[in-house]
Coordinates of C-alpha atoms in Angstrom, one line a residue:
M1 CA 20.6 19.5 24.4
T2 CA 18.5 20.3 21.5
E3 CA 16.1 23.2 21.7
F4 CA 12.7 22.0 21.9
R5 CA 9.7 23.7 20.0
Y6 CA 6.1 23.2 19.1
P7 CA 4.9 22.4 15.6
D8 CA 3.8 25.6 14.2
D9 CA 0.0 24.2 14.3
C10 CA -0.2 24.0 17.9
Q11 CA -1.8 27.6 18.7
S12 CA -3.5 26.7 21.9
N13 CA -3.2 24.2 25.0
D14 CA -6.0 22.0 23.3
D15 CA -3.6 21.9 20.2
I16 CA -0.5 21.1 22.5
A17 CA -2.5 18.2 24.4
D18 CA -3.6 16.6 20.8
Y19 CA 0.4 17.0 20.0
W20 CA 1.6 15.2 23.5
A21 CA -1.1 12.4 23.2
V22 CA 0.6 11.3 19.3
R23 CA 3.9 11.6 21.2
L24 CA 3.2 9.5 24.3
D25 CA 1.9 6.5 22.2
D26 CA 4.6 4.2 22.6
V27 CA 7.1 6.9 21.6
Q28 CA 10.1 7.6 23.9
L29 CA 10.4 11.3 24.6
S30 CA 13.7 13.0 24.5
A31 CA 15.1 14.9 27.5
A32 CA 14.1 18.1 25.7
E33 CA 10.6 16.9 25.0
E34 CA 10.7 15.5 28.6
I35 CA 11.5 19.1 30.0
A36 CA 8.8 20.6 27.6
F37 CA 6.1 18.3 28.6
E38 CA 6.5 18.7 32.3
H39 CA 6.8 22.3 32.0
W40 CA 3.4 22.5 30.0
Q41 CA 1.5 20.0 32.4
A42 CA 2.4 23.0 35.3
A43 CA 1.5 25.9 33.3
D44 CA -2.2 25.0 33.7
A45 CA -4.2 22.9 36.0
K46 CA -6.6 22.2 33.5
N47 CA -3.7 20.8 31.1
P48 CA -3.4 17.5 32.3
A49 CA -7.5 17.0 31.9
R50 CA -6.8 18.0 28.2
L51 CA -4.3 15.5 27.8
I52 CA -6.1 12.7 29.1
R53 CA -9.0 14.0 26.2
A54 CA -6.8 14.0 23.7
R55 CA -5.1 11.0 24.4
Q56 CA -9.0 9.1 24.5
T57 CA -9.5 10.6 21.2
W58 CA -6.0 9.5 19.6
Q59 CA -6.9 5.9 20.9
G60 CA -10.4 6.1 20.4
M61 CA -9.6 5.3 16.4
E62 CA -8.1 2.1 17.2
I63 CA -10.4 0.9 19.8
A64 CA -13.2 1.7 17.7
A65 CA -11.7 -0.3 14.6
A66 CA -11.2 -3.5 16.8
E67 CA -14.8 -3.3 17.8
F68 CA -16.1 -2.9 14.3
S69 CA -14.3 -5.8 12.9
D70 CA -15.7 -8.4 15.4
D71 CA -18.6 -9.3 12.9
E72 CA -17.0 -10.2 9.8
D73 CA -20.9 -11.4 8.7
H74 CA -22.3 -7.6 8.2
S75 CA -22.2 -4.8 6.1
I76 CA -19.9 -2.0 7.8
R77 CA -23.1 0.1 8.0
S78 CA -25.1 -2.6 10.0
R79 CA -22.1 -3.5 12.5
K80 CA -22.7 -2.0 16.0
P81 CA -19.8 -1.4 18.3
V82 CA -19.9 -3.5 21.4
H83 CA -20.2 -1.7 24.8
D84 CA -18.4 -4.0 27.3
S85 CA -15.0 -2.8 26.9
G86 CA -14.9 0.2 28.8
F87 CA -14.9 2.5 26.2
D88 CA -16.6 6.0 26.5
S89 CA -18.0 6.9 22.9
E90 CA -19.8 9.7 24.2
A91 CA -16.4 10.9 25.4
V92 CA -15.0 10.7 22.5
R93 CA -17.9 12.0 20.2
R94 CA -17.7 15.2 22.3
D95 CA -13.8 15.2 21.9
L96 CA -14.1 14.8 18.2
E97 CA -16.7 18.2 18.1
R98 CA -14.1 19.6 19.6
L99 CA -11.7 19.1 17.3
G100 CA -13.9 20.2 14.5
A101 CA -14.5 16.1 13.2
L102 CA -18.6 16.4 13.8
E103 CA -21.1 18.9 13.8
G104 CA -20.7 21.6 16.4
G105 CA -16.9 21.6 16.1
N106 CA -14.5 24.6 16.5
S107 CA -13.0 24.0 13.1
R108 CA -10.0 22.1 14.3
L109 CA -10.6 19.9 11.4
P110 CA -11.6 22.8 8.9
G111 CA -14.5 22.8 6.2
M112 CA -16.8 20.4 7.4
R113 CA -20.6 21.5 6.3
S114 CA -24.2 20.9 8.0
A115 CA -25.2 17.3 7.2
K116 CA -28.7 19.6 6.7
R117 CA -27.5 21.0 3.6
R118 CA -29.8 20.5 0.4
A119 CA -28.1 18.1 -2.0
R120 CA -26.6 20.0 -5.4
P121 CA -26.9 18.9 -9.0
M122 CA -23.6 20.1 -9.1
L123 CA -22.7 17.1 -7.2
A124 CA -23.7 14.6 -9.6
I125 CA -21.8 16.6 -12.5
F126 CA -18.7 16.4 -9.8
T127 CA -18.8 12.7 -9.2
I128 CA -19.1 11.9 -13.3
L129 CA -16.0 14.6 -13.9
V130 CA -14.2 12.4 -10.9
L131 CA -14.9 9.1 -12.5
L132 CA -14.0 10.0 -16.1
G133 CA -10.2 11.7 -14.6
L134 CA -9.8 8.5 -12.7
W135 CA -10.0 6.5 -15.8
G136 CA -8.1 8.4 -18.1
Y137 CA -5.1 8.9 -15.4
S138 CA -5.3 5.4 -15.0
A139 CA -5.1 4.7 -18.9
F140 CA -2.1 6.4 -19.4
Q141 CA 0.4 5.9 -16.7
P142 CA 3.7 3.7 -17.4
D143 CA 4.2 0.5 -16.8
A144 CA 5.3 -0.6 -13.8
D145 CA 8.9 -2.5 -12.7
L146 CA 7.8 -3.2 -9.1
I147 CA 4.5 -4.3 -7.9
A148 CA 3.2 -4.9 -4.4
E149 CA 0.4 -7.2 -4.0
S150 CA -2.8 -6.1 -2.3
N151 CA -2.5 -8.1 0.9
P152 CA -0.8 -6.9 4.2
D153 CA 2.1 -9.6 4.0
V154 CA 3.9 -7.8 1.4
V155 CA 4.9 -5.1 3.6
G156 CA 7.6 -7.4 5.3
E157 CA 9.3 -7.8 1.9
V158 CA 12.4 -6.6 0.9
H159 CA 13.3 -5.9 -2.7
E160 CA 17.0 -5.3 -3.4
L161 CA 17.9 -3.2 -6.3
A162 CA 20.4 -3.3 -9.1
D163 CA 22.6 -0.8 -6.9
G164 CA 22.3 -2.4 -3.6
S165 CA 19.4 0.0 -2.5
R166 CA 16.5 -1.7 -0.3
I167 CA 13.2 -0.9 -0.7
W168 CA 9.8 -2.0 1.0
M169 CA 6.6 -1.3 -0.6
E170 CA 2.9 -0.6 1.0
P171 CA 0.1 -2.8 0.1
G172 CA -1.0 -2.2 -3.9
T173 CA 2.2 0.1 -4.2
R174 CA 3.5 0.3 -8.0
V175 CA 6.8 1.6 -9.0
A176 CA 8.8 2.2 -12.5
L177 CA 12.9 2.2 -12.4
A178 CA 15.2 4.2 -15.0
Y179 CA 18.5 3.8 -14.2
D180 CA 21.5 5.2 -16.1
D181 CA 24.9 6.8 -15.9
Q182 CA 23.7 10.2 -14.2
Y183 CA 20.8 8.8 -12.1
R184 CA 18.9 6.1 -10.2
D185 CA 15.5 7.2 -11.1
L186 CA 12.3 5.7 -9.3
T187 CA 8.7 6.7 -10.1
V188 CA 5.9 5.8 -7.6
L189 CA 2.9 5.4 -10.0
E190 CA 0.6 5.0 -7.1
G191 CA 1.5 3.7 -3.3
G192 CA 3.9 4.0 -0.8
V193 CA 7.6 3.0 -0.3
F194 CA 10.4 3.2 2.1
I195 CA 13.8 2.9 0.8
E196 CA 17.6 2.5 2.3
V197 CA 19.6 3.9 -0.4
A198 CA 23.0 2.7 -1.4
K199 CA 25.6 5.2 -1.4
D200 CA 27.1 6.4 -4.7
S201 CA 27.8 10.0 -5.0
T202 CA 28.2 10.0 -8.7
R203 CA 24.7 9.0 -9.4
P204 CA 21.9 10.1 -6.8
L205 CA 18.6 8.5 -6.4
R206 CA 15.7 10.2 -7.4
I207 CA 12.2 9.3 -6.3
H208 CA 9.6 10.7 -8.6
L209 CA 5.8 11.6 -7.0
N210 CA 3.4 13.8 -9.2
K211 CA 5.8 17.2 -9.7
L212 CA 7.9 16.7 -7.0
T213 CA 11.0 14.8 -6.7
A214 CA 12.8 13.6 -3.6
T215 CA 16.6 13.2 -4.2
A216 CA 19.2 11.2 -1.9
V217 CA 22.7 9.6 -1.8
G218 CA 22.9 7.5 1.0
T219 CA 19.9 7.8 3.3
A220 CA 16.8 5.9 4.7
F221 CA 13.2 7.6 3.9
S222 CA 9.6 7.1 3.2
A223 CA 7.8 8.5 0.3
S224 CA 4.2 7.9 -1.0
K225 CA 1.6 9.3 -3.3
W226 CA -1.5 8.1 -2.7
G227 CA -4.9 9.9 -3.7
G228 CA -3.1 12.8 -5.0
H229 CA -1.4 13.6 -1.6
V230 CA 2.5 13.1 -1.8
R231 CA 4.6 12.7 1.8
V232 CA 8.3 12.2 2.2
E233 CA 9.7 11.3 5.7
V234 CA 13.3 11.0 6.5
S235 CA 14.6 8.7 9.0
E236 CA 18.4 9.0 8.4
G237 CA 20.5 11.2 6.5
T238 CA 19.1 14.3 4.1
V239 CA 16.9 14.7 0.9
D240 CA 16.4 17.3 -1.3
L241 CA 12.8 18.2 -2.7
E242 CA 12.6 19.9 -5.7
S243 CA 9.8 20.4 -8.6
R244 CA 11.1 20.8 -11.9
T245 CA 11.2 24.7 -11.4
A246 CA 11.8 25.1 -7.8
K247 CA 13.8 23.8 -4.9
F248 CA 11.5 23.6 -1.8
A249 CA 13.4 22.3 1.2
R250 CA 16.4 19.9 2.6
L251 CA 15.0 17.3 5.2
T252 CA 17.1 15.9 7.9
A253 CA 15.9 13.1 10.2
G254 CA 13.1 13.7 11.7
R255 CA 11.4 15.8 9.2
A256 CA 8.8 15.3 6.9
S257 CA 6.9 17.0 4.3
W258 CA 3.3 16.5 2.2
Q259 CA 2.0 18.1 -0.6
D260 CA -1.9 18.3 -0.8
A261 CA -4.3 17.5 -3.6
D262 CA -4.1 21.1 -4.4
G263 CA 0.1 21.1 -4.4
D264 CA 0.5 23.5 -1.8
M265 CA 3.4 22.3 0.3
H266 CA 3.6 21.6 4.5
Y267 CA 6.3 20.8 7.1
G268 CA 6.3 19.1 9.9
M269 CA 8.3 16.4 12.1
V270 CA 7.8 12.9 12.7
A271 CA 9.1 10.2 15.6
L272 CA 11.8 8.4 13.6
D273 CA 10.3 5.3 14.7
R274 CA 7.4 6.1 12.9
V275 CA 8.9 6.6 9.3
G276 CA 7.7 3.6 7.2
A277 CA 6.1 2.2 10.4
W278 CA 3.8 -0.2 8.2
R279 CA 6.8 -2.4 7.6
D280 CA 5.3 -4.0 11.2
G281 CA 1.9 -3.8 10.2
R282 CA 0.2 -1.1 11.4
W283 CA -0.9 2.4 10.0
V284 CA 0.2 5.2 12.4
V285 CA -1.4 8.7 11.5
N286 CA -1.4 12.4 12.6
D287 CA -3.8 14.8 10.8
M288 CA -3.8 12.6 7.6
P289 CA -6.1 13.7 4.6
I290 CA -9.1 11.4 4.8
D291 CA -8.5 10.9 0.7
E292 CA -4.9 9.9 1.6
L293 CA -6.1 7.1 4.1
F294 CA -8.9 5.8 2.2
A295 CA -6.5 5.7 -0.8
R296 CA -4.2 3.5 1.5
L297 CA -7.0 1.3 2.5
S298 CA -8.3 0.7 -1.3
P299 CA -6.1 -2.1 -2.4
L300 CA -6.8 -3.9 0.7
M301 CA -10.8 -3.3 0.0
D302 CA -10.7 -5.0 -3.6
G303 CA -9.5 -1.8 -5.3
I304 CA -12.7 -0.1 -4.1
S305 CA -12.0 3.8 -5.3
F306 CA -13.2 6.2 -2.9
V307 CA -14.6 9.9 -4.0
R308 CA -15.4 12.4 -1.3
D309 CA -18.3 14.8 -1.6
P310 CA -16.8 18.1 -2.1
R311 CA -19.3 19.6 0.0
L312 CA -17.6 17.8 2.9
G313 CA -14.1 20.2 3.0
D314 CA -11.4 18.9 4.3
I315 CA -11.3 16.5 6.9
T316 CA -8.1 14.8 8.6
V317 CA -7.6 11.6 10.8
S318 CA -5.5 10.5 13.6
G319 CA -5.2 6.7 14.7
S320 CA -3.9 4.0 14.5
F321 CA -5.1 1.2 12.3
D322 CA -4.4 -2.7 11.5
L323 CA -3.5 -3.6 8.0
T324 CA -5.1 -7.0 8.5
K325 CA -8.0 -5.4 9.5
P326 CA -9.1 -2.5 6.5
D327 CA -13.1 -3.2 6.7
G328 CA -12.7 -2.6 10.8
A329 CA -10.7 0.9 10.2
Y330 CA -12.8 2.1 7.2
G331 CA -16.1 1.5 9.3
A332 CA -14.6 3.1 12.3
I333 CA -13.8 6.2 10.4
L334 CA -16.8 6.7 8.9
A335 CA -18.8 6.2 12.5
A336 CA -16.1 8.5 14.3
Y337 CA -16.7 11.6 11.4
G338 CA -20.5 10.9 11.2
L339 CA -20.0 9.8 7.5
T340 CA -22.0 7.2 4.8
D341 CA -20.9 5.8 1.6
R342 CA -22.9 4.8 -1.4
A343 CA -22.0 2.6 -4.0
V344 CA -21.8 3.7 -7.6
P345 CA -21.1 1.3 -10.7
G346 CA -17.4 1.1 -11.6
G347 CA -16.2 0.0 -7.9
F348 CA -16.5 3.6 -6.8
R349 CA -18.2 4.5 -3.5
I350 CA -19.2 8.6 -2.7
I351 CA -18.3 9.2 0.7
S352 CA -20.7 12.0 2.3
K353 CA -22.1 13.4 5.5
K354 CA -24.9 11.3 7.3

């Protein structure tokens, strides 16, 4: 039996409760996990209650998304959740505060600043620099060979490549191809893919994501680059991660790695049935940076670009979201995390604390 180990960020019973809340959401636990789960519940009389609260928080985002999507004739800010579903919104708010997502939290989600802080002139300068940077970045990208339309139906489309590999793409994804005698190269210009790699030991397949490269021979994995955040998750075989100057890791099935916008590498585990789960029409995310999630929503919201107020610090989101209801997901996230948005010329929205 494989030895079970909690992820490194499970430092308390509350953290472990959050972990089990995610794993128990329509996922079949392994035998080792079943034993670990039973031991954890028995170890502290308060753990079952912690689990109930954590599961309510996890499920709250999807419930809120459904509530906010009911009224398609009003703007996101004007929508108000219905209250006849039995959903305890105040309890979810308390739990989000415990996780640090709202004022008064204990830094489970780090970096949230007081909403009472005065605006700084630097915010305007930062915004201008971000807008110029986004324009310059898009202007010098190479042409894409594969482009996924910006609608949720494209996730079910399968593209067969020249070598027999099969690839699925998230809405709005753009991929460049370059095959030669030594390598099969794919560059994700922006977006996310799931690929079943045709085996060819003489020509490894490489997916380039910013300065990170994921190399495989015969395997299946997902790779994405959204909002400057890179993510690789493996469902079968092995994938090597490296940059131009260093080798980072060899990922096996059930392993994941992500690189934040600052270039720092992180590693963890992922349920096999959640690798590329968006192919079934849902994003299922756990502690995903809000910038990365909003970038995923952008193609489904008329290509709006989201810019986070730098005073917010880092915010991560967990939840399950329907690709056919991007406005509902967006509104639910703003409401749950106490955020607001402000439109600026050029199709941008500035996300800040209320």
